[in-house]
PDB file with SEQRES, HELIX, SHEET and CRYST1 records, atoms N, CA, C and O in Angstrom:
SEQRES   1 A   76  UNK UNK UNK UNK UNK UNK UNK UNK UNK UNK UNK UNK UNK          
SEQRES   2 A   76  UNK UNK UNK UNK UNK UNK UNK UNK UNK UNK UNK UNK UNK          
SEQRES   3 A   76  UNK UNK UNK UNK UNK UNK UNK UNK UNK UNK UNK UNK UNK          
SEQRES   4 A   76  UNK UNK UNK UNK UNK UNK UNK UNK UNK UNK UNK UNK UNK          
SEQRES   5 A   76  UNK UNK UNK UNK UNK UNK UNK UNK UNK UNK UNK UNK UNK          
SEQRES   6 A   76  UNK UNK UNK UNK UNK UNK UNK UNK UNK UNK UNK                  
HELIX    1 AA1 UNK A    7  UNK A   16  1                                  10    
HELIX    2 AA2 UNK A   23  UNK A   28  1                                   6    
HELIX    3 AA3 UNK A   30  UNK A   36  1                                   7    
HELIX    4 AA4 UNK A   41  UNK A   43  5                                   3    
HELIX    5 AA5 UNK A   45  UNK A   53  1                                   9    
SHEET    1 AA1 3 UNK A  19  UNK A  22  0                                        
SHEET    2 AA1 3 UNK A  68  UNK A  73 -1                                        
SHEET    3 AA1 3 UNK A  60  UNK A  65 -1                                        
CRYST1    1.000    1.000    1.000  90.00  90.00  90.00 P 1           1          
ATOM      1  N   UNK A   1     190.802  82.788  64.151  1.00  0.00           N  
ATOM      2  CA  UNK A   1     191.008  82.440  65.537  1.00  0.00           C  
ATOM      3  C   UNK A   1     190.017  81.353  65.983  1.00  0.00           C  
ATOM      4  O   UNK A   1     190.295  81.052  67.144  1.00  0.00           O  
ATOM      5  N   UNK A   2     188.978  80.648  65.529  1.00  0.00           N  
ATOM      6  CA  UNK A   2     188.092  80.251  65.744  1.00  0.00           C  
ATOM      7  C   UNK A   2     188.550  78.926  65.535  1.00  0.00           C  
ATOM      8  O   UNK A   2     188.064  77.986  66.164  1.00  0.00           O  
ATOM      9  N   UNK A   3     189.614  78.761  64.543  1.00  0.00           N  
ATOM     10  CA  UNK A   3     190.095  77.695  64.049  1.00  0.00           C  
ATOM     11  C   UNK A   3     191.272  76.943  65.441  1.00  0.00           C  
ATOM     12  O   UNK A   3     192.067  76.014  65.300  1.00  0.00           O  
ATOM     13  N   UNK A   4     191.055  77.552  66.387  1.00  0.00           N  
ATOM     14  CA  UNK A   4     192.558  77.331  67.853  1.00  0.00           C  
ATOM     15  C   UNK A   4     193.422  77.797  67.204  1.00  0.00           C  
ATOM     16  O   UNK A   4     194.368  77.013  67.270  1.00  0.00           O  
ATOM     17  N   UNK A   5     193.786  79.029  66.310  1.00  0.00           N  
ATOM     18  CA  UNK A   5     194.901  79.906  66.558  1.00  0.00           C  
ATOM     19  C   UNK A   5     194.958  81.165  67.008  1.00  0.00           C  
ATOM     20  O   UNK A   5     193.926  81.834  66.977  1.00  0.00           O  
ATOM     21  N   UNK A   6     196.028  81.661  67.451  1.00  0.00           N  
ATOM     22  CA  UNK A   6     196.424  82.781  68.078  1.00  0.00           C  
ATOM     23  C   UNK A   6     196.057  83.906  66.980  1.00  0.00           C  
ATOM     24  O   UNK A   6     196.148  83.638  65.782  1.00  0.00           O  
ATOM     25  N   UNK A   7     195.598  85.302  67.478  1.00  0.00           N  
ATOM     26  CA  UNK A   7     195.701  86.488  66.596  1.00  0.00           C  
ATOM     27  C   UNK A   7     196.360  86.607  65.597  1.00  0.00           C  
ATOM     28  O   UNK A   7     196.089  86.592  64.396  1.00  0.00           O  
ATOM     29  N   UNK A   8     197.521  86.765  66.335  1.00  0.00           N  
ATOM     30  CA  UNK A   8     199.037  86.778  65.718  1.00  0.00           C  
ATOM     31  C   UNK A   8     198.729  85.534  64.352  1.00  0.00           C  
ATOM     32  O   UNK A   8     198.630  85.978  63.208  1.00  0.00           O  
ATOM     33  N   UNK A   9     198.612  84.185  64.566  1.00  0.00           N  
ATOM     34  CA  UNK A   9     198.677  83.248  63.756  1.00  0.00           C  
ATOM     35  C   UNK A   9     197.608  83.398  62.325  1.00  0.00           C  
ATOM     36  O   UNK A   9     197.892  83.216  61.141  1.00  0.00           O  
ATOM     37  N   UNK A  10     196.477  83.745  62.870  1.00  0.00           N  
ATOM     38  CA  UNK A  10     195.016  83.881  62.170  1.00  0.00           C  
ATOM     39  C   UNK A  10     195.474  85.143  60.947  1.00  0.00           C  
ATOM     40  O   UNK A  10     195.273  85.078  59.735  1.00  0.00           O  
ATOM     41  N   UNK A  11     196.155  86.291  61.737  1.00  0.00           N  
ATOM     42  CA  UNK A  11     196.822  87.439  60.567  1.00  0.00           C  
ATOM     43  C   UNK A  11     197.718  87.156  59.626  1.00  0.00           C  
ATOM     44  O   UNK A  11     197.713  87.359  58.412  1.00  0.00           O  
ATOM     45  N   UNK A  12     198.712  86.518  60.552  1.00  0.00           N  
ATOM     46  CA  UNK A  12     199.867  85.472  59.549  1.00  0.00           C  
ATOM     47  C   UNK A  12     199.214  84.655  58.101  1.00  0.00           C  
ATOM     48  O   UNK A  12     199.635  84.602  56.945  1.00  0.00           O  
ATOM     49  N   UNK A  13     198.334  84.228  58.585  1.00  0.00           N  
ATOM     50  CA  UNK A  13     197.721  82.984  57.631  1.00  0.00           C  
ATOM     51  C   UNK A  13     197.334  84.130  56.637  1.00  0.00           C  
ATOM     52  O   UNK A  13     197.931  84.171  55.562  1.00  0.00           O  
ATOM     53  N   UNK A  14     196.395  85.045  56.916  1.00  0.00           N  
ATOM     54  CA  UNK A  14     195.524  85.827  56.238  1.00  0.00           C  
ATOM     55  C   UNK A  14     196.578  86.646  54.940  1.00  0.00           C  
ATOM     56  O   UNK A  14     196.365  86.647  53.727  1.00  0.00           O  
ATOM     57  N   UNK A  15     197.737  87.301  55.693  1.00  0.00           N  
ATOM     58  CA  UNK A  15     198.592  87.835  55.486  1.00  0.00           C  
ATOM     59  C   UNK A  15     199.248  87.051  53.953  1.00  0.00           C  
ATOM     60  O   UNK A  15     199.474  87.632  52.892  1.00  0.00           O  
ATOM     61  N   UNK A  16     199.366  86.169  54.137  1.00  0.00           N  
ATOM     62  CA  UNK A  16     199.970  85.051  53.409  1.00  0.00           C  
ATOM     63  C   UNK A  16     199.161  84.684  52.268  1.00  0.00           C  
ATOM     64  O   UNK A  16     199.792  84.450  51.237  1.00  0.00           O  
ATOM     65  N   UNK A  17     197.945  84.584  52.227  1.00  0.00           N  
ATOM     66  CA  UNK A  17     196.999  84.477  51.046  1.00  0.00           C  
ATOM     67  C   UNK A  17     195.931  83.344  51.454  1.00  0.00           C  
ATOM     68  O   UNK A  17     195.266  82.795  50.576  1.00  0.00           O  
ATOM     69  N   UNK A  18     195.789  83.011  52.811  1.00  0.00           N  
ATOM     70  CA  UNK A  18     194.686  82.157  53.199  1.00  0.00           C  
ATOM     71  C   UNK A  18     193.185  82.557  52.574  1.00  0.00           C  
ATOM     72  O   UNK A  18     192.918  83.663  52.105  1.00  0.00           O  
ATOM     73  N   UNK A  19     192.497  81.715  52.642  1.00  0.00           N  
ATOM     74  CA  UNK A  19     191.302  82.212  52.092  1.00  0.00           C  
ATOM     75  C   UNK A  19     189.870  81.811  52.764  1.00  0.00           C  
ATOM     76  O   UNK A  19     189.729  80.609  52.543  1.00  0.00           O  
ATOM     77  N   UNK A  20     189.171  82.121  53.218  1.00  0.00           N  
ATOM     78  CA  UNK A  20     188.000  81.821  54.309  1.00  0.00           C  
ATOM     79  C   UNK A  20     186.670  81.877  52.864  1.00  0.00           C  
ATOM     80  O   UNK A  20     186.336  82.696  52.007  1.00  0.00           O  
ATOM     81  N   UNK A  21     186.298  80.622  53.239  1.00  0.00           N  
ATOM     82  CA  UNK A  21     184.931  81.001  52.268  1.00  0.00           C  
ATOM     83  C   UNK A  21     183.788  80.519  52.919  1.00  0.00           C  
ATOM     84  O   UNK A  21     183.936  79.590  53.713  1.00  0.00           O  
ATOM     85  N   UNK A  22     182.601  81.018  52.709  1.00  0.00           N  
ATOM     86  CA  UNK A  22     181.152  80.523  53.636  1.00  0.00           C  
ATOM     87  C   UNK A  22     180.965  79.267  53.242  1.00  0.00           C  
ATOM     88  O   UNK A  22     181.624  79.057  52.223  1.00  0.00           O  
ATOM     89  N   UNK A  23     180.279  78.215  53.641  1.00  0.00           N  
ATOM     90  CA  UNK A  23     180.453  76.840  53.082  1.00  0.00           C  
ATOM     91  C   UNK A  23     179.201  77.169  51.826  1.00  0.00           C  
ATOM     92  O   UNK A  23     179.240  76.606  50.733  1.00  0.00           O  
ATOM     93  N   UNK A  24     178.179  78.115  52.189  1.00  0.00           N  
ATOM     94  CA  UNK A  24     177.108  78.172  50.630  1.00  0.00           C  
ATOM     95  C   UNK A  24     177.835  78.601  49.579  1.00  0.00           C  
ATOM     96  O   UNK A  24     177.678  77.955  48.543  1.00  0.00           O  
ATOM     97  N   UNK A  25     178.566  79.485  49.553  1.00  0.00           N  
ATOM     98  CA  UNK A  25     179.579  80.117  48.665  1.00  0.00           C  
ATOM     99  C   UNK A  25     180.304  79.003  47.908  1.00  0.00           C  
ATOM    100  O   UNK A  25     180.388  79.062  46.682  1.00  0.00           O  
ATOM    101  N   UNK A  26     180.816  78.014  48.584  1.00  0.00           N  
ATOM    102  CA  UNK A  26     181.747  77.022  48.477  1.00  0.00           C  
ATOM    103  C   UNK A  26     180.961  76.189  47.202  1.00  0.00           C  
ATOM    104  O   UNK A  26     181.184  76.265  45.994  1.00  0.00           O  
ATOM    105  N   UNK A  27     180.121  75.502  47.820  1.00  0.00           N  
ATOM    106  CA  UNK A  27     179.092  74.846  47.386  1.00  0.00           C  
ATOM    107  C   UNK A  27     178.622  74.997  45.889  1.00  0.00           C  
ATOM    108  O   UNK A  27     178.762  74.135  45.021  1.00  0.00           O  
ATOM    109  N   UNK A  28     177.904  76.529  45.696  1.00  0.00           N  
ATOM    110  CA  UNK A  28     177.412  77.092  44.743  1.00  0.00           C  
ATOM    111  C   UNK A  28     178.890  76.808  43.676  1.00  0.00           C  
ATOM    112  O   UNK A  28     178.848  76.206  42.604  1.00  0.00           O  
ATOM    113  N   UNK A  29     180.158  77.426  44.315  1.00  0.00           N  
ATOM    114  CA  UNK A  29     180.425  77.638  42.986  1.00  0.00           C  
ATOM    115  C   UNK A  29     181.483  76.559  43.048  1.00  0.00           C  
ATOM    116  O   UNK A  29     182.555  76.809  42.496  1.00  0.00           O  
ATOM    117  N   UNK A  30     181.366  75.711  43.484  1.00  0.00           N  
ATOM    118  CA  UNK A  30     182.187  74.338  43.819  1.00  0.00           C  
ATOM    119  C   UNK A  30     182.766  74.044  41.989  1.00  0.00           C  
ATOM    120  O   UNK A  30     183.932  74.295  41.685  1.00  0.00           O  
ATOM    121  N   UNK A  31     182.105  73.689  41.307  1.00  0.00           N  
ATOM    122  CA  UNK A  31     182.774  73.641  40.001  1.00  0.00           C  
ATOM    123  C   UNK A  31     184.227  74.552  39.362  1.00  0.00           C  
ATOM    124  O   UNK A  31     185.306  74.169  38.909  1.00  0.00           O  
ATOM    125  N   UNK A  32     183.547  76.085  39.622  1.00  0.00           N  
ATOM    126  CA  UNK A  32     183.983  77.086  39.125  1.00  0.00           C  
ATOM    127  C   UNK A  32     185.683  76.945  40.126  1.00  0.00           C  
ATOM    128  O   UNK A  32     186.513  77.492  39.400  1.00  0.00           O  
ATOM    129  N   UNK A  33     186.182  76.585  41.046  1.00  0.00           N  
ATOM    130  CA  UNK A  33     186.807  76.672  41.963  1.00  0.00           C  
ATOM    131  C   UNK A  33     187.519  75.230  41.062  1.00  0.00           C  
ATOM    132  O   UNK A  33     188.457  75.264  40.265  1.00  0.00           O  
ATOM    133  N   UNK A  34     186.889  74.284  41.412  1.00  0.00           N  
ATOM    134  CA  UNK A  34     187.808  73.044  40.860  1.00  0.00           C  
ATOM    135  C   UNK A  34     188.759  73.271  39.513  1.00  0.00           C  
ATOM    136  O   UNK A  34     189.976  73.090  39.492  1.00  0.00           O  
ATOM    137  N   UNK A  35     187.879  73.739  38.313  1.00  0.00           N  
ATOM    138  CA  UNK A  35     188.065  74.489  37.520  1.00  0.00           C  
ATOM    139  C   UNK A  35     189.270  75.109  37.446  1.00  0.00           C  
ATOM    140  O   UNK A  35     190.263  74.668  36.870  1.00  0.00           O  
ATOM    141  N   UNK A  36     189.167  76.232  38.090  1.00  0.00           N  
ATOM    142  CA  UNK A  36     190.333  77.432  38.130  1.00  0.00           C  
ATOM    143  C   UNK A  36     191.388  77.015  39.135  1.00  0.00           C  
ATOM    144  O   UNK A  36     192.237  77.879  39.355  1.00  0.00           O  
ATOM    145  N   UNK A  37     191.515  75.818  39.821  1.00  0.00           N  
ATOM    146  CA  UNK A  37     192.838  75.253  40.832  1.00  0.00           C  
ATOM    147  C   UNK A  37     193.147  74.249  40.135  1.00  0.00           C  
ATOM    148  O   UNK A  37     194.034  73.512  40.566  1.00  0.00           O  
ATOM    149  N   UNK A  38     192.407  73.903  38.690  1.00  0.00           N  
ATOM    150  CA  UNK A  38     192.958  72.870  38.310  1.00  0.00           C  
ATOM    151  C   UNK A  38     193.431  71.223  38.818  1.00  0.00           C  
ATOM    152  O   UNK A  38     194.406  70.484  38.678  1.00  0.00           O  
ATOM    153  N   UNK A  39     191.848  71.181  39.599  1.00  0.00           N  
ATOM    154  CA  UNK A  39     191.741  69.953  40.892  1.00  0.00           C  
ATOM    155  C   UNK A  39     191.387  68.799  39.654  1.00  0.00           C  
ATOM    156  O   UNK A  39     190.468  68.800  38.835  1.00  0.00           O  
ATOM    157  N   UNK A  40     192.473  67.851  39.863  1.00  0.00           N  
ATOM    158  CA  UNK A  40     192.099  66.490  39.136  1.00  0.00           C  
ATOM    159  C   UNK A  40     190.658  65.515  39.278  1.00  0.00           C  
ATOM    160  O   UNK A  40     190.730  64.909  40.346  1.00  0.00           O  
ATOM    161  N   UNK A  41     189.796  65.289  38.776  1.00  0.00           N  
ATOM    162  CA  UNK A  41     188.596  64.546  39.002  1.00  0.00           C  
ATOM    163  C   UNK A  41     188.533  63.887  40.599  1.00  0.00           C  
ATOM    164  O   UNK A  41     187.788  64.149  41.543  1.00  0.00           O  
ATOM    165  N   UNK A  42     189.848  62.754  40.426  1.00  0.00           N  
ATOM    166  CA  UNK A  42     189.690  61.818  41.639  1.00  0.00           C  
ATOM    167  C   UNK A  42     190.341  62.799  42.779  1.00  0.00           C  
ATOM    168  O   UNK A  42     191.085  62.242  43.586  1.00  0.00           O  
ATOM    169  N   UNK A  43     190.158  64.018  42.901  1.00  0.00           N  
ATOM    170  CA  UNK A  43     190.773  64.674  44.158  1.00  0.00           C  
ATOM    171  C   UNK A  43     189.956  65.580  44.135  1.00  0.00           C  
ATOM    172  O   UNK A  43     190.319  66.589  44.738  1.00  0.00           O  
ATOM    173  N   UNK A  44     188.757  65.623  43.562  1.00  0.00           N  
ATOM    174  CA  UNK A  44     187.501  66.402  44.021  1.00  0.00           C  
ATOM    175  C   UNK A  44     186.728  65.837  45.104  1.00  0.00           C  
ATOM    176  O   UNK A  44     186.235  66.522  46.000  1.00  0.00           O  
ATOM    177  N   UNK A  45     186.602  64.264  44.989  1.00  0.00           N  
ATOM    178  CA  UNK A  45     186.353  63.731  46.403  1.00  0.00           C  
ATOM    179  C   UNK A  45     186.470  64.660  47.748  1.00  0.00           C  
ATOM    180  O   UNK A  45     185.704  65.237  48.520  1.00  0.00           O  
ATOM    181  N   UNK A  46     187.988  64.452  47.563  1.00  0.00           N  
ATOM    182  CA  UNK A  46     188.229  65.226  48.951  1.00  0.00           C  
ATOM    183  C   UNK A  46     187.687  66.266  49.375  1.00  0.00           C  
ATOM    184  O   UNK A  46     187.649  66.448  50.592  1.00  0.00           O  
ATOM    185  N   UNK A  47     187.049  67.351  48.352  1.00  0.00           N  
ATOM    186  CA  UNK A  47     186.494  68.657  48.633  1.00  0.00           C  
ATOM    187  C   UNK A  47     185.042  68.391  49.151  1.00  0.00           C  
ATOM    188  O   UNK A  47     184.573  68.697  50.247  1.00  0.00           O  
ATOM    189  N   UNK A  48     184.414  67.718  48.057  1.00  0.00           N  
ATOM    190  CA  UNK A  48     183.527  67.192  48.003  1.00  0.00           C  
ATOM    191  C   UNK A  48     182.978  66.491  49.430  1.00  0.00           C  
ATOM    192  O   UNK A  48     181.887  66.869  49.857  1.00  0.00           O  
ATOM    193  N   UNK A  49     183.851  65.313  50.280  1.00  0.00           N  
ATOM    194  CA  UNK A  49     183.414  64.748  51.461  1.00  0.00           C  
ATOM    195  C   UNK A  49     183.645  66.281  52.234  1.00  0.00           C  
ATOM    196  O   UNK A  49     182.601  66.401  52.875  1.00  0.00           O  
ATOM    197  N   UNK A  50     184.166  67.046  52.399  1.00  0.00           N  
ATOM    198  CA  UNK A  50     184.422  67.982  53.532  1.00  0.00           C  
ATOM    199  C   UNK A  50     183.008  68.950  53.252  1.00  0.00           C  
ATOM    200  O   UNK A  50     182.595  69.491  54.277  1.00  0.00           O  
ATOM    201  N   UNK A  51     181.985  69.316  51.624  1.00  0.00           N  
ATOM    202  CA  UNK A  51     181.077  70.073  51.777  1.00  0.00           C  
ATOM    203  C   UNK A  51     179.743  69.048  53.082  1.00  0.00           C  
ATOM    204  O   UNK A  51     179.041  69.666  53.882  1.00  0.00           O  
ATOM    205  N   UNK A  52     179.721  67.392  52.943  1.00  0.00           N  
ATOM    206  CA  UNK A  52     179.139  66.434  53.102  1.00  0.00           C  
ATOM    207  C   UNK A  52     179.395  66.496  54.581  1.00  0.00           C  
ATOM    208  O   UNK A  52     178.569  66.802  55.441  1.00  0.00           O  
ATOM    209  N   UNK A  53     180.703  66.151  54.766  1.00  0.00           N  
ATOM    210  CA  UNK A  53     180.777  66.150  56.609  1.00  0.00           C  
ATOM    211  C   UNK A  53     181.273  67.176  57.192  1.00  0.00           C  
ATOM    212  O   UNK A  53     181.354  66.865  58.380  1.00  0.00           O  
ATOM    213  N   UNK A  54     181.715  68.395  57.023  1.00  0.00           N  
ATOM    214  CA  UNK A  54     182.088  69.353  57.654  1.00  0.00           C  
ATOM    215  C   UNK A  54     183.785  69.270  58.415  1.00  0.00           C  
ATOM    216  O   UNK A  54     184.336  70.061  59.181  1.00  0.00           O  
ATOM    217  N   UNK A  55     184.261  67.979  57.826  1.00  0.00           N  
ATOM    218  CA  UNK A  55     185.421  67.730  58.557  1.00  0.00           C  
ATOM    219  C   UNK A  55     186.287  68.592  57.104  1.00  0.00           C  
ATOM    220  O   UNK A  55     185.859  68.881  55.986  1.00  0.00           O  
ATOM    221  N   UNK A  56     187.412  68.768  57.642  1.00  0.00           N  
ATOM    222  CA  UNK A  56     188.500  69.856  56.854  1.00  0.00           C  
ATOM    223  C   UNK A  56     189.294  68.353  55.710  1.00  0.00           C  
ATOM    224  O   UNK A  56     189.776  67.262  56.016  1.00  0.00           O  
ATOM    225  N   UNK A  57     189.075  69.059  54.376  1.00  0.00           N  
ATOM    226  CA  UNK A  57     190.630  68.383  53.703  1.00  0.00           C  
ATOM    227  C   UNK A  57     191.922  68.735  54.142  1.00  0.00           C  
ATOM    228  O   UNK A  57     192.073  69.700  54.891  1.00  0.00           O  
ATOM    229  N   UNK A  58     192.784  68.113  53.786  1.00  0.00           N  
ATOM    230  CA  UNK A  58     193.930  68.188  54.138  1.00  0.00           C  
ATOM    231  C   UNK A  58     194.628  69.878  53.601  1.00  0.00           C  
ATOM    232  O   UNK A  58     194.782  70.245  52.436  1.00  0.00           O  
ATOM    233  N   UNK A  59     194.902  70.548  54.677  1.00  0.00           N  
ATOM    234  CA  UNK A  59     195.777  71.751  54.885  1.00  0.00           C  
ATOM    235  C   UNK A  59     194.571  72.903  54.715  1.00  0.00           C  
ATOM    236  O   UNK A  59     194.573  74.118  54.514  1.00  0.00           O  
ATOM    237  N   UNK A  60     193.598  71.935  54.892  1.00  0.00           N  
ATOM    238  CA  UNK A  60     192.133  73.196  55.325  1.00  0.00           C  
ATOM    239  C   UNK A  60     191.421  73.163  56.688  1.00  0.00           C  
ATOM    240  O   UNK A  60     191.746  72.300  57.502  1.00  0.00           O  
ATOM    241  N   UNK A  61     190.720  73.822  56.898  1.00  0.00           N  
ATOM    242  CA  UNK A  61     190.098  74.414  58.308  1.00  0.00           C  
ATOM    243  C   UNK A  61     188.309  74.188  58.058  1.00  0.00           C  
ATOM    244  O   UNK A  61     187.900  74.363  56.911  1.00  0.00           O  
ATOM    245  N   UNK A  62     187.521  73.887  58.913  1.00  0.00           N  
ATOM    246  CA  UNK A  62     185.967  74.302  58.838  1.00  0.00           C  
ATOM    247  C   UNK A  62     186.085  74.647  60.265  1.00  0.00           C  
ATOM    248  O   UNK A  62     186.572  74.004  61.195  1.00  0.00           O  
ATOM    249  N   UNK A  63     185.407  76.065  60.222  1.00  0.00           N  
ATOM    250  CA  UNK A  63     184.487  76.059  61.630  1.00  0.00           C  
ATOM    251  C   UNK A  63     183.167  76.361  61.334  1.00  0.00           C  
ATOM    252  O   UNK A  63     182.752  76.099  60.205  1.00  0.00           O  
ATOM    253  N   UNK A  64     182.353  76.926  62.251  1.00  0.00           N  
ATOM    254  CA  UNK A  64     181.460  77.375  62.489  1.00  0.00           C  
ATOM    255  C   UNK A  64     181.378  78.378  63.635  1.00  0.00           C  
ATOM    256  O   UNK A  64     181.950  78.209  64.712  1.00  0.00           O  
ATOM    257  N   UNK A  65     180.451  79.679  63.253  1.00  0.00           N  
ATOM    258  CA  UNK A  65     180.537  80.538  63.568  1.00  0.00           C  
ATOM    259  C   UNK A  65     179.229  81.217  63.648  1.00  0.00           C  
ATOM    260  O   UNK A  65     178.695  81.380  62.551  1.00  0.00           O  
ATOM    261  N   UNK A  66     178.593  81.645  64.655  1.00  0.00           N  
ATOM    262  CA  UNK A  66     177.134  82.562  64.919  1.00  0.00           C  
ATOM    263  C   UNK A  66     176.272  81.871  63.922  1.00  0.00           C  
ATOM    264  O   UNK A  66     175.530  82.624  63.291  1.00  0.00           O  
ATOM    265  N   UNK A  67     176.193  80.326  63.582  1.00  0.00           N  
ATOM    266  CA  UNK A  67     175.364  79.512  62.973  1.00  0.00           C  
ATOM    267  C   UNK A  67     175.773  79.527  61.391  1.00  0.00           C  
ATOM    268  O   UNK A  67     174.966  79.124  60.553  1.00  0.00           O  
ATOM    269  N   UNK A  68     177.224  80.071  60.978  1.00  0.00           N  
ATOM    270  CA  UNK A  68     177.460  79.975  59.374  1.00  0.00           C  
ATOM    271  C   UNK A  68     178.819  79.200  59.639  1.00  0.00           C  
ATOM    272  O   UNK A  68     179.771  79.628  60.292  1.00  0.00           O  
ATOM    273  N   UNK A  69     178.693  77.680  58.847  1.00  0.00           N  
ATOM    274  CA  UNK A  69     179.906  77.158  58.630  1.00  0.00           C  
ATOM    275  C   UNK A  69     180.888  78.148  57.361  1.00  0.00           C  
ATOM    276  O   UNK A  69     180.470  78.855  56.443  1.00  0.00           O  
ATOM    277  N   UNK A  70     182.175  77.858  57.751  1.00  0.00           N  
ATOM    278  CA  UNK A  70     183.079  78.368  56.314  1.00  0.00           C  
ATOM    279  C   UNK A  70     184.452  76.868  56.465  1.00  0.00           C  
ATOM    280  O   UNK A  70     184.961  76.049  57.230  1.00  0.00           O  
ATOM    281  N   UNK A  71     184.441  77.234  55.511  1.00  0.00           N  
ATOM    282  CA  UNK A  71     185.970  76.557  54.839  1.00  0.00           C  
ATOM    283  C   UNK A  71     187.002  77.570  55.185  1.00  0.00           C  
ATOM    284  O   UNK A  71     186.635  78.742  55.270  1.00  0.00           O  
ATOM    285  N   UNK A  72     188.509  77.200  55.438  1.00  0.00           N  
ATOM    286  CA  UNK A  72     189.530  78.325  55.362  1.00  0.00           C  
ATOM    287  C   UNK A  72     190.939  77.128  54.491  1.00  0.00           C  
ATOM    288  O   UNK A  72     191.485  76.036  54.650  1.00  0.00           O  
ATOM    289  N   UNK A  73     190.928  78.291  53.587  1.00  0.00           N  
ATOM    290  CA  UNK A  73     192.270  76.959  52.972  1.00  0.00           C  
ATOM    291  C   UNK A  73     193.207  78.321  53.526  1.00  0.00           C  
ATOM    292  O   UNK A  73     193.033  79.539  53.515  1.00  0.00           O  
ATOM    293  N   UNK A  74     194.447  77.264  54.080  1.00  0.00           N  
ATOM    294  CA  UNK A  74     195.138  77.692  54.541  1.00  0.00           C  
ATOM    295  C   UNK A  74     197.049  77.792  53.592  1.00  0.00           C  
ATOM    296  O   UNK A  74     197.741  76.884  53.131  1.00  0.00           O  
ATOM    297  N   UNK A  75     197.216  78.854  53.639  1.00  0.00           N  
ATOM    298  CA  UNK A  75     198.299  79.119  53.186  1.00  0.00           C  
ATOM    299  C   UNK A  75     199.484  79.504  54.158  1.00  0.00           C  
ATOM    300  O   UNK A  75     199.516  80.720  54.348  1.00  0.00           O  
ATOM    301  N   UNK A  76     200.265  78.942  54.688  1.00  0.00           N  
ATOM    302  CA  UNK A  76     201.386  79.295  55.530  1.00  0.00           C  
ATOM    303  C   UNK A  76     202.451  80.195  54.828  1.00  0.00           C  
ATOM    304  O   UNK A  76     203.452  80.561  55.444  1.00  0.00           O  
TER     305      UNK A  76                                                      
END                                                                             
């Protein structure tokens, strides 16, 4: 919900297989993740600028929350 969606929407997502991760979490195991999604070299960038500026890749979410950023990849 933090992300401007509704309850309803935030469960939906969740429901669906969205995934919320802390941005240290992210970070640490940033390899291990590329790895296992099978992210092509030149499209690690993209993950990569979003740990750097906090702005979302495409069909992902960052907020921040009681002082802990997270990532949310979103699954509709």
């Amino acid at each position: 919900m933090e992300d401007r969606h509704t309850k309803k929407e935030a469960v939906d997502y969740l429901c669906n297989g969205s995934v919320v991760y802390e941005k240290e979490e992210f970070e640490k195991f940033f390899d291990q993740y590329m790895e296992e999604w099978n992210v092509e070299e030149e499209d690690k960038e993209e993950y990569k600028k979003m740990i750097e500026s906090n702005k979302p890749a495409f069909d992902w979410g960052v907020v921040e929350y009681e002082g802990v950023t997270y990532f949310i990849d979103y699954v509709a």
